[in-house]
């Protein structure tokens, strides 16, 4: 049975407090104007003003989607969720689908904001697209999912200063959509509709850059950015403390599989992994190494691991390799949990990461921090994952883990309002904004040439 959610504040009270704080921060952000002496050249961002129906008011419905799981407990701390325990400074019960709130809060303290859209290099739309999609995915409007986004488009183009959109026909606009792109890509022609909305299929938004948790292979406007983990340090000392723990952790498990699924009778990679884990024996007993066991399996069925980082982080700290097979979609939050713990990811298809997170994980670097094993070789040719992993020299393992440690800062989302020392290191948010600015610059230059 899934664990009951942690105690939650009343949604109405939470909404009032959150709205007040956001509005104060937004007012402060609007007061900023470009300083010619600043280092913000080509980095200025304007935040579009949206009525709360497109963001904050959506949070009031946090308990109305029973098929999704009540997400009220995960709204606190501007989307980071509640702390894992009262004395925690860096660990939260973060739901990855709250990334829209996390990103919005971080944008409000972005150092290069301008209230003048004519001076901006990019325009951020603070629309909670993933949360708004729930009424189409699980709610009463499931049969009108082709309407998702049309109200927003009408507001941006016809109501709120239409010249902002017309300037570049939307090429300079971007937003965050905290779900896989597949959830927003239902063809408009589907009748009856299937799961998903048609937001990314609307011609009205073809020019907008969409930052998603997982992108498809072909549309230019989508770009995947890392899933948020539960680690959000407020200062450099807490980050360094965690990195020291990762380096010193004793790892006596060869490989870890933390996931659900794998119980189907049909051949698939998760089933093969489960069978190999179930059939593994003590490595010391076989004289094959100094590890405690071949494989540890953490059963995360029914989402029991999603908001309890202790369930996965402790075994990840004790494992050398973390298996990251695809599930319902190719990518997994577990990939970023594992990297955070210094557990070397093992991928079974390129779409799980290599073809996704190019801004944060350069494609040419994957051999430096991960292992690739073809899922076809495992499922249909009988290749044993343990045989592949045991054959990797210890020196190579140490080198890959050190590379993971080096990568940790750029794959995490630091806490809003963090210290100046920590903000000097680029995190996942900073890299996503830089990549977006570069992409928009390129698109506007193309648009001007046409």
Tab-separated table of C-alpha atoms in Angstrom:
chain	number	residue	atom	x	y	z
A	1	UNK	CA	0.000	0.000	0.000
A	2	UNK	CA	1.277	3.529	-0.740
A	3	UNK	CA	2.418	5.507	2.264
A	4	UNK	CA	-0.028	8.182	3.410
A	5	UNK	CA	1.040	11.697	2.428
A	6	UNK	CA	2.643	13.835	5.124
A	7	UNK	CA	0.460	16.350	6.980
A	8	UNK	CA	-0.577	19.284	4.848
A	9	UNK	CA	-1.688	22.855	5.473
A	10	UNK	CA	-5.224	23.782	4.450
A	11	UNK	CA	-5.123	24.535	0.714
A	12	UNK	CA	-6.966	27.846	1.123
A	13	UNK	CA	-4.562	29.153	3.769
A	14	UNK	CA	-1.579	27.943	1.791
A	15	UNK	CA	-2.872	29.627	-1.337
A	16	UNK	CA	-3.329	32.955	0.438
A	17	UNK	CA	0.181	32.876	1.895
A	18	UNK	CA	1.782	31.748	-1.353
A	19	UNK	CA	-0.086	34.325	-3.416
A	20	UNK	CA	0.937	37.136	-1.087
A	21	UNK	CA	4.602	36.177	-1.170
A	22	UNK	CA	4.624	35.720	-4.933
A	23	UNK	CA	2.969	39.073	-5.542
A	24	UNK	CA	5.465	40.864	-3.296
A	25	UNK	CA	8.357	39.196	-5.085
A	26	UNK	CA	6.859	39.919	-8.473
A	27	UNK	CA	6.474	43.587	-7.566
A	28	UNK	CA	10.114	43.721	-6.540
A	29	UNK	CA	11.163	41.982	-9.761
A	30	UNK	CA	9.186	44.441	-11.903
A	31	UNK	CA	11.008	47.366	-10.369
A	32	UNK	CA	14.305	46.323	-11.937
A	33	UNK	CA	15.549	47.975	-15.109
A	34	UNK	CA	18.643	47.322	-17.233
A	35	UNK	CA	21.807	48.822	-15.829
A	36	UNK	CA	24.289	49.650	-18.592
A	37	UNK	CA	27.137	48.859	-16.168
A	38	UNK	CA	25.849	45.340	-15.394
A	39	UNK	CA	27.073	42.074	-16.889
A	40	UNK	CA	23.600	41.259	-18.229
A	41	UNK	CA	24.314	41.933	-21.900
A	42	UNK	CA	22.198	39.528	-23.998
A	43	UNK	CA	20.761	38.041	-20.782
A	44	UNK	CA	17.797	40.305	-20.039
A	45	UNK	CA	14.505	38.521	-19.406
A	46	UNK	CA	11.035	40.016	-19.123
A	47	UNK	CA	8.352	38.122	-17.172
A	48	UNK	CA	4.920	38.348	-18.763
A	49	UNK	CA	2.224	39.408	-16.324
A	50	UNK	CA	-0.438	36.690	-16.213
A	51	UNK	CA	-3.731	36.708	-14.298
A	52	UNK	CA	-3.609	34.195	-11.405
A	53	UNK	CA	-5.986	31.894	-13.292
A	54	UNK	CA	-2.911	30.760	-15.248
A	55	UNK	CA	-0.720	29.972	-12.236
A	56	UNK	CA	-1.481	30.677	-8.574
A	57	UNK	CA	-5.213	29.964	-8.679
A	58	UNK	CA	-4.494	26.544	-10.189
A	59	UNK	CA	-2.941	25.531	-6.870
A	60	UNK	CA	-6.309	25.810	-5.124
A	61	UNK	CA	-7.408	22.620	-6.937
A	62	UNK	CA	-4.556	20.564	-5.486
A	63	UNK	CA	-6.870	17.951	-3.942
A	64	UNK	CA	-9.336	17.568	-6.814
A	65	UNK	CA	-7.550	14.969	-8.943
A	66	UNK	CA	-7.831	11.618	-7.142
A	67	UNK	CA	-6.280	9.680	-10.036
A	68	UNK	CA	-3.199	11.883	-9.856
A	69	UNK	CA	-2.594	11.887	-6.070
A	70	UNK	CA	-3.357	14.857	-3.909
A	71	UNK	CA	-0.464	17.241	-4.536
A	72	UNK	CA	-1.301	19.756	-1.778
A	73	UNK	CA	1.550	18.545	0.486
A	74	UNK	CA	4.120	19.296	-2.218
A	75	UNK	CA	3.223	22.956	-2.803
A	76	UNK	CA	4.983	24.271	0.288
A	77	UNK	CA	8.361	26.010	0.079
A	78	UNK	CA	7.437	27.276	-3.406
A	79	UNK	CA	7.191	23.783	-4.877
A	80	UNK	CA	10.087	22.130	-3.037
A	81	UNK	CA	7.606	20.409	-0.729
A	82	UNK	CA	7.831	19.882	3.008
A	83	UNK	CA	11.153	19.153	4.656
A	84	UNK	CA	11.892	15.471	5.148
A	85	UNK	CA	12.243	16.210	8.883
A	86	UNK	CA	12.176	19.315	11.043
A	87	UNK	CA	15.942	19.728	11.312
A	88	UNK	CA	16.611	19.227	7.623
A	89	UNK	CA	18.203	22.126	5.761
A	90	UNK	CA	18.569	20.630	2.267
A	91	UNK	CA	16.173	17.691	1.877
A	92	UNK	CA	12.526	18.046	0.859
A	93	UNK	CA	9.661	15.832	-0.296
A	94	UNK	CA	9.856	17.266	-3.790
A	95	UNK	CA	7.410	16.222	-6.471
A	96	UNK	CA	8.998	16.626	-9.935
A	97	UNK	CA	5.709	17.879	-11.370
A	98	UNK	CA	6.075	20.989	-9.162
A	99	UNK	CA	9.027	22.211	-11.234
A	100	UNK	CA	6.861	24.996	-12.663
A	101	UNK	CA	6.557	26.553	-9.194
A	102	UNK	CA	10.247	26.016	-8.440
A	103	UNK	CA	11.283	27.622	-11.731
A	104	UNK	CA	8.887	30.557	-11.286
A	105	UNK	CA	10.267	31.285	-7.820
A	106	UNK	CA	13.843	31.160	-9.087
A	107	UNK	CA	12.994	33.416	-12.032
A	108	UNK	CA	11.803	36.082	-9.607
A	109	UNK	CA	15.337	36.356	-8.224
A	110	UNK	CA	17.069	36.079	-11.606
A	111	UNK	CA	19.597	38.962	-11.642
A	112	UNK	CA	18.860	40.201	-15.170
A	113	UNK	CA	15.124	40.932	-15.125
A	114	UNK	CA	13.691	43.920	-16.929
A	115	UNK	CA	10.242	45.456	-16.718
A	116	UNK	CA	10.567	46.702	-20.306
A	117	UNK	CA	9.791	43.918	-22.819
A	118	UNK	CA	11.403	45.950	-25.602
A	119	UNK	CA	14.784	45.640	-23.872
A	120	UNK	CA	14.451	41.923	-23.156
A	121	UNK	CA	16.381	39.159	-24.917
A	122	UNK	CA	13.774	36.592	-23.843
A	123	UNK	CA	10.282	36.595	-22.371
A	124	UNK	CA	9.246	34.120	-19.659
A	125	UNK	CA	5.624	32.954	-19.458
A	126	UNK	CA	4.910	31.974	-15.804
A	127	UNK	CA	2.155	29.539	-16.785
A	128	UNK	CA	1.771	26.305	-14.784
A	129	UNK	CA	1.075	24.211	-17.865
A	130	UNK	CA	1.470	20.819	-16.215
A	131	UNK	CA	-0.823	21.646	-13.320
A	132	UNK	CA	-3.397	23.156	-15.665
A	133	UNK	CA	-3.258	19.979	-17.761
A	134	UNK	CA	-4.609	17.861	-14.883
A	135	UNK	CA	-8.213	18.832	-15.610
A	136	UNK	CA	-7.740	17.407	-19.102
A	137	UNK	CA	-5.696	14.362	-18.073
A	138	UNK	CA	-7.715	13.300	-15.029
A	139	UNK	CA	-10.576	15.761	-14.643
A	140	UNK	CA	-13.937	16.530	-16.206
A	141	UNK	CA	-12.499	18.202	-19.319
A	142	UNK	CA	-10.776	15.082	-20.621
A	143	UNK	CA	-12.776	15.191	-23.857
A	144	UNK	CA	-11.756	18.781	-24.644
A	145	UNK	CA	-7.995	18.431	-24.236
A	146	UNK	CA	-7.450	20.133	-27.604
A	147	UNK	CA	-8.408	23.389	-25.853
A	148	UNK	CA	-5.426	23.295	-23.509
A	149	UNK	CA	-3.498	26.540	-23.968
A	150	UNK	CA	-5.963	28.424	-26.153
A	151	UNK	CA	-7.037	30.761	-23.321
A	152	UNK	CA	-3.393	31.550	-22.647
A	153	UNK	CA	-2.715	32.275	-26.306
A	154	UNK	CA	-5.714	34.584	-26.513
A	155	UNK	CA	-4.494	36.497	-23.461
A	156	UNK	CA	-0.915	36.846	-24.696
A	157	UNK	CA	-1.844	37.886	-28.229
A	158	UNK	CA	-5.051	39.873	-27.819
A	159	UNK	CA	-5.354	41.120	-24.239
A	160	UNK	CA	-2.034	41.880	-22.529
A	161	UNK	CA	0.082	44.244	-24.626
A	162	UNK	CA	-0.164	42.366	-27.962
A	163	UNK	CA	2.947	44.101	-29.281
A	164	UNK	CA	5.117	41.967	-26.972
A	165	UNK	CA	4.097	38.837	-28.863
A	166	UNK	CA	4.016	40.467	-32.303
A	167	UNK	CA	7.596	41.721	-31.979
A	168	UNK	CA	8.995	38.250	-32.730
A	169	UNK	CA	5.809	36.228	-33.265
A	170	UNK	CA	6.477	34.392	-30.003
A	171	UNK	CA	10.000	33.243	-30.925
A	172	UNK	CA	11.395	35.031	-27.876
A	173	UNK	CA	8.906	33.461	-25.421
A	174	UNK	CA	9.559	30.407	-23.250
A	175	UNK	CA	7.773	28.450	-20.537
A	176	UNK	CA	8.272	25.392	-18.323
A	177	UNK	CA	6.022	22.331	-18.692
A	178	UNK	CA	6.701	19.982	-15.800
A	179	UNK	CA	5.672	16.741	-17.464
A	180	UNK	CA	7.056	14.683	-20.348
A	181	UNK	CA	6.313	16.307	-23.711
A	182	UNK	CA	4.297	13.223	-24.663
A	183	UNK	CA	1.604	14.372	-22.210
A	184	UNK	CA	1.104	17.539	-24.298
A	185	UNK	CA	1.342	16.093	-27.796
A	186	UNK	CA	-1.994	14.440	-28.553
A	187	UNK	CA	-2.774	15.016	-32.243
A	188	UNK	CA	-5.588	17.486	-32.778
A	189	UNK	CA	-7.258	15.005	-35.091
A	190	UNK	CA	-7.722	12.314	-32.431
A	191	UNK	CA	-11.408	11.497	-32.056
A	192	UNK	CA	-12.125	10.358	-29.437
A	193	UNK	CA	-9.177	11.856	-27.556
A	194	UNK	CA	-6.547	9.651	-25.928
A	195	UNK	CA	-4.410	10.447	-22.885
A	196	UNK	CA	-2.698	13.808	-23.112
A	197	UNK	CA	-3.463	17.330	-24.220
A	198	UNK	CA	-2.688	18.984	-27.559
A	199	UNK	CA	-0.781	22.019	-26.240
A	200	UNK	CA	2.421	21.264	-28.169
A	201	UNK	CA	0.430	20.400	-31.285
A	202	UNK	CA	-1.235	23.814	-31.438
A	203	UNK	CA	0.210	25.904	-34.299
A	204	UNK	CA	-0.247	28.931	-32.050
A	205	UNK	CA	2.673	27.742	-29.841
A	206	UNK	CA	5.033	26.339	-32.458
A	207	UNK	CA	7.414	29.290	-32.008
A	208	UNK	CA	7.604	29.093	-28.195
A	209	UNK	CA	10.474	27.271	-26.446
A	210	UNK	CA	9.064	24.662	-24.053
A	211	UNK	CA	11.268	23.300	-21.265
A	212	UNK	CA	9.956	19.843	-20.433
A	213	UNK	CA	11.017	16.956	-18.190
A	214	UNK	CA	11.353	14.789	-21.277
A	215	UNK	CA	11.320	15.845	-24.922
A	216	UNK	CA	10.432	14.061	-28.117
A	217	UNK	CA	13.112	13.475	-30.719
A	218	UNK	CA	11.884	15.738	-33.496
A	219	UNK	CA	10.120	19.036	-32.527
A	220	UNK	CA	12.642	21.862	-32.310
A	221	UNK	CA	10.783	23.843	-29.639
A	222	UNK	CA	11.039	21.204	-26.879
A	223	UNK	CA	14.092	20.885	-24.671
A	224	UNK	CA	14.400	18.508	-21.740
A	225	UNK	CA	15.796	19.822	-18.466
A	226	UNK	CA	16.620	17.707	-15.381
A	227	UNK	CA	13.971	16.298	-13.100
A	228	UNK	CA	14.223	17.979	-9.693
A	229	UNK	CA	15.551	15.716	-6.946
A	230	UNK	CA	14.835	16.186	-3.233
A	231	UNK	CA	18.159	17.927	-2.553
A	232	UNK	CA	18.024	21.744	-2.489
A	233	UNK	CA	20.908	23.120	-0.409
A	234	UNK	CA	20.678	26.731	0.855
A	235	UNK	CA	24.425	27.390	0.985
A	236	UNK	CA	27.797	26.095	-0.120
A	237	UNK	CA	28.566	24.376	3.175
A	238	UNK	CA	25.601	21.981	2.848
A	239	UNK	CA	26.533	21.163	-0.744
A	240	UNK	CA	30.139	20.454	0.184
A	241	UNK	CA	29.039	18.348	3.145
A	242	UNK	CA	26.907	16.196	0.858
A	243	UNK	CA	29.678	15.832	-1.725
A	244	UNK	CA	32.067	14.680	1.013
A	245	UNK	CA	29.538	12.060	2.091
A	246	UNK	CA	29.190	10.846	-1.497
A	247	UNK	CA	32.968	10.533	-1.861
A	248	UNK	CA	33.444	8.671	1.431
A	249	UNK	CA	30.459	6.365	1.169
A	250	UNK	CA	31.351	2.673	1.330
A	251	UNK	CA	29.840	0.883	-1.647
A	252	UNK	CA	29.445	-2.862	-1.249
A	253	UNK	CA	26.561	-3.454	-3.675
A	254	UNK	CA	27.457	-3.945	-7.335
A	255	UNK	CA	24.175	-2.681	-8.794
A	256	UNK	CA	20.902	-1.222	-7.568
A	257	UNK	CA	17.499	-1.281	-9.218
A	258	UNK	CA	15.022	1.120	-7.570
A	259	UNK	CA	11.750	1.019	-9.478
A	260	UNK	CA	8.395	-0.607	-9.915
A	261	UNK	CA	7.245	-2.894	-12.706
A	262	UNK	CA	9.116	-5.835	-14.137
A	263	UNK	CA	6.422	-8.344	-13.210
A	264	UNK	CA	4.927	-8.751	-16.688
A	265	UNK	CA	5.239	-12.149	-18.351
A	266	UNK	CA	6.130	-10.455	-21.626
A	267	UNK	CA	9.839	-9.948	-22.361
A	268	UNK	CA	11.052	-6.466	-21.426
A	269	UNK	CA	14.117	-4.910	-19.840
A	270	UNK	CA	12.603	-4.387	-16.398
A	271	UNK	CA	11.504	-8.004	-16.241
A	272	UNK	CA	15.015	-9.143	-17.209
A	273	UNK	CA	16.542	-6.950	-14.509
A	274	UNK	CA	14.144	-8.251	-11.851
A	275	UNK	CA	14.924	-11.851	-12.803
A	276	UNK	CA	18.664	-11.234	-12.706
A	277	UNK	CA	18.394	-9.541	-9.315
A	278	UNK	CA	16.219	-12.339	-7.932
A	279	UNK	CA	18.690	-14.970	-9.136
A	280	UNK	CA	21.826	-13.194	-7.934
A	281	UNK	CA	23.923	-14.707	-5.136
A	282	UNK	CA	26.436	-13.366	-2.671
A	283	UNK	CA	29.545	-12.259	-4.541
A	284	UNK	CA	31.884	-13.180	-1.714
A	285	UNK	CA	30.503	-16.698	-1.651
A	286	UNK	CA	31.407	-17.115	-5.307
A	287	UNK	CA	34.818	-15.548	-4.918
A	288	UNK	CA	34.004	-12.956	-7.556
A	289	UNK	CA	34.727	-9.820	-5.618
A	290	UNK	CA	34.670	-7.962	-2.333
A	291	UNK	CA	31.131	-6.632	-2.639
A	292	UNK	CA	28.284	-7.635	-0.357
A	293	UNK	CA	25.896	-8.547	-3.156
A	294	UNK	CA	25.386	-8.529	-6.870
A	295	UNK	CA	22.092	-6.634	-6.907
A	296	UNK	CA	19.765	-4.837	-4.541
A	297	UNK	CA	16.172	-4.234	-5.535
A	298	UNK	CA	14.149	-1.395	-3.968
A	299	UNK	CA	10.489	-1.869	-4.802
A	300	UNK	CA	9.051	1.541	-5.678
A	301	UNK	CA	5.707	0.246	-6.935
A	302	UNK	CA	2.687	2.519	-6.479
A	303	UNK	CA	4.923	5.551	-6.100
A	304	UNK	CA	6.076	4.760	-2.554
A	305	UNK	CA	9.569	6.169	-3.210
A	306	UNK	CA	8.544	9.381	-4.938
A	307	UNK	CA	8.368	11.617	-1.885
A	308	UNK	CA	10.598	9.724	0.532
A	309	UNK	CA	14.217	10.268	-0.545
A	310	UNK	CA	15.566	8.151	2.320
A	311	UNK	CA	14.110	5.032	0.675
A	312	UNK	CA	16.348	5.422	-2.370
A	313	UNK	CA	19.251	7.670	-1.398
A	314	UNK	CA	20.664	5.395	1.292
A	315	UNK	CA	20.888	2.295	-0.957
A	316	UNK	CA	22.166	4.476	-3.814
A	317	UNK	CA	25.016	5.667	-1.611
A	318	UNK	CA	25.925	2.015	-1.008
A	319	UNK	CA	25.772	0.942	-4.663
A	320	UNK	CA	28.356	1.280	-7.421
A	321	UNK	CA	25.958	1.189	-10.384
A	322	UNK	CA	22.309	2.292	-10.607
A	323	UNK	CA	20.245	0.656	-13.350
A	324	UNK	CA	18.090	3.136	-15.265
A	325	UNK	CA	15.830	1.227	-17.687
A	326	UNK	CA	12.964	3.025	-19.443
A	327	UNK	CA	9.456	2.727	-18.042
A	328	UNK	CA	6.252	4.325	-19.309
A	329	UNK	CA	8.541	6.856	-20.986
A	330	UNK	CA	12.308	6.680	-21.660
A	331	UNK	CA	13.483	9.016	-18.871
A	332	UNK	CA	13.449	8.689	-15.083
A	333	UNK	CA	13.873	11.002	-12.117
A	334	UNK	CA	15.911	8.165	-10.610
A	335	UNK	CA	18.731	9.005	-13.036
A	336	UNK	CA	19.288	12.313	-11.257
A	337	UNK	CA	18.806	10.804	-7.797
A	338	UNK	CA	21.520	8.288	-8.613
A	339	UNK	CA	23.969	10.856	-9.974
A	340	UNK	CA	23.389	12.936	-6.853
A	341	UNK	CA	24.416	9.885	-4.793
A	342	UNK	CA	27.505	9.156	-6.912
A	343	UNK	CA	25.917	5.956	-8.248
A	344	UNK	CA	27.056	5.364	-11.832
A	345	UNK	CA	24.017	5.240	-14.152
A	346	UNK	CA	23.547	2.263	-16.461
A	347	UNK	CA	21.389	3.136	-19.467
A	348	UNK	CA	19.697	0.693	-21.833
A	349	UNK	CA	18.588	3.078	-24.586
A	350	UNK	CA	19.855	6.476	-25.753
A	351	UNK	CA	16.495	8.199	-25.288
A	352	UNK	CA	16.767	7.680	-21.522
A	353	UNK	CA	19.241	10.563	-21.242
A	354	UNK	CA	21.799	10.850	-24.047
A	355	UNK	CA	19.292	12.305	-26.512
A	356	UNK	CA	17.524	14.425	-23.887
A	357	UNK	CA	19.599	16.668	-21.634
A	358	UNK	CA	22.171	18.176	-23.970
A	359	UNK	CA	22.471	21.475	-22.106
A	360	UNK	CA	23.243	19.745	-18.810
A	361	UNK	CA	24.844	16.480	-19.953
A	362	UNK	CA	26.908	16.817	-23.113
A	363	UNK	CA	26.384	13.838	-25.399
A	364	UNK	CA	30.115	13.345	-25.915
A	365	UNK	CA	30.656	13.025	-22.131
A	366	UNK	CA	28.427	10.017	-21.475
A	367	UNK	CA	31.279	7.506	-21.636
A	368	UNK	CA	32.956	9.445	-18.836
A	369	UNK	CA	30.210	8.925	-16.244
A	370	UNK	CA	27.843	6.169	-17.395
A	371	UNK	CA	27.584	2.670	-18.856
A	372	UNK	CA	25.453	1.702	-21.837
A	373	UNK	CA	24.072	-1.827	-22.307
A	374	UNK	CA	21.671	-2.512	-25.165
A	375	UNK	CA	18.304	-3.642	-23.810
A	376	UNK	CA	17.921	-5.946	-26.823
A	377	UNK	CA	21.115	-7.768	-25.845
A	378	UNK	CA	19.800	-8.274	-22.312
A	379	UNK	CA	16.210	-9.216	-23.152
A	380	UNK	CA	16.694	-11.298	-26.308
A	381	UNK	CA	20.333	-12.432	-26.271
A	382	UNK	CA	20.717	-13.345	-22.615
A	383	UNK	CA	23.521	-10.892	-21.817
A	384	UNK	CA	24.043	-10.679	-18.045
A	385	UNK	CA	24.289	-7.145	-16.720
A	386	UNK	CA	26.468	-8.298	-13.829
A	387	UNK	CA	29.017	-9.757	-16.258
A	388	UNK	CA	29.348	-6.400	-18.005
A	389	UNK	CA	29.665	-4.416	-14.790
A	390	UNK	CA	32.130	-6.760	-13.075
A	391	UNK	CA	34.419	-6.511	-16.086
A	392	UNK	CA	34.856	-2.746	-15.690
A	393	UNK	CA	38.242	-2.021	-14.042
A	394	UNK	CA	38.169	-0.460	-10.572
A	395	UNK	CA	40.244	2.472	-11.803
A	396	UNK	CA	37.579	3.214	-14.429
A	397	UNK	CA	34.854	3.025	-11.784
A	398	UNK	CA	36.695	5.544	-9.588
A	399	UNK	CA	37.174	7.880	-12.535
A	400	UNK	CA	33.469	7.727	-13.466
A	401	UNK	CA	32.384	8.394	-9.890
A	402	UNK	CA	34.660	11.408	-9.640
A	403	UNK	CA	33.084	12.729	-12.831
A	404	UNK	CA	29.642	12.293	-11.247
A	405	UNK	CA	30.713	14.291	-8.202
A	406	UNK	CA	31.907	17.059	-10.493
A	407	UNK	CA	28.489	17.066	-12.222
A	408	UNK	CA	26.309	17.271	-9.101
A	409	UNK	CA	26.004	21.094	-8.899
A	410	UNK	CA	24.755	21.509	-12.456
A	411	UNK	CA	22.070	18.836	-12.101
A	412	UNK	CA	20.429	20.003	-8.877
A	413	UNK	CA	18.063	22.898	-8.222
A	414	UNK	CA	19.388	24.925	-5.311
A	415	UNK	CA	16.967	26.444	-2.822
A	416	UNK	CA	15.550	29.860	-3.644
A	417	UNK	CA	17.150	32.637	-1.616
A	418	UNK	CA	20.382	30.660	-1.294
A	419	UNK	CA	23.728	32.145	-0.274
A	420	UNK	CA	25.915	34.154	-2.641
A	421	UNK	CA	28.622	31.497	-2.438
A	422	UNK	CA	26.266	28.776	-3.643
A	423	UNK	CA	24.789	30.999	-6.354
A	424	UNK	CA	28.281	31.378	-7.789
A	425	UNK	CA	27.970	27.758	-8.961
A	426	UNK	CA	25.653	27.171	-11.895
A	427	UNK	CA	22.819	24.783	-11.107
A	428	UNK	CA	20.186	23.163	-13.336
A	429	UNK	CA	18.105	26.355	-13.382
A	430	UNK	CA	21.032	28.565	-14.412
A	431	UNK	CA	22.052	26.228	-17.222
A	432	UNK	CA	18.462	25.930	-18.449
A	433	UNK	CA	18.142	29.735	-18.627
A	434	UNK	CA	21.482	30.075	-20.449
A	435	UNK	CA	20.503	27.422	-22.969
A	436	UNK	CA	17.118	29.041	-23.503
A	437	UNK	CA	18.668	32.457	-24.138
A	438	UNK	CA	21.070	30.988	-26.692
A	439	UNK	CA	18.305	29.066	-28.437
A	440	UNK	CA	16.021	32.103	-28.582
A	441	UNK	CA	18.832	34.266	-29.963
A	442	UNK	CA	19.366	31.734	-32.737
A	443	UNK	CA	15.651	31.507	-33.510
A	444	UNK	CA	15.188	35.283	-33.650
A	445	UNK	CA	18.144	35.603	-36.041
A	446	UNK	CA	16.561	32.955	-38.283
A	447	UNK	CA	13.188	34.673	-38.029
A	448	UNK	CA	14.757	38.020	-39.024
A	449	UNK	CA	16.401	36.451	-42.066
A	450	UNK	CA	13.139	35.022	-43.402
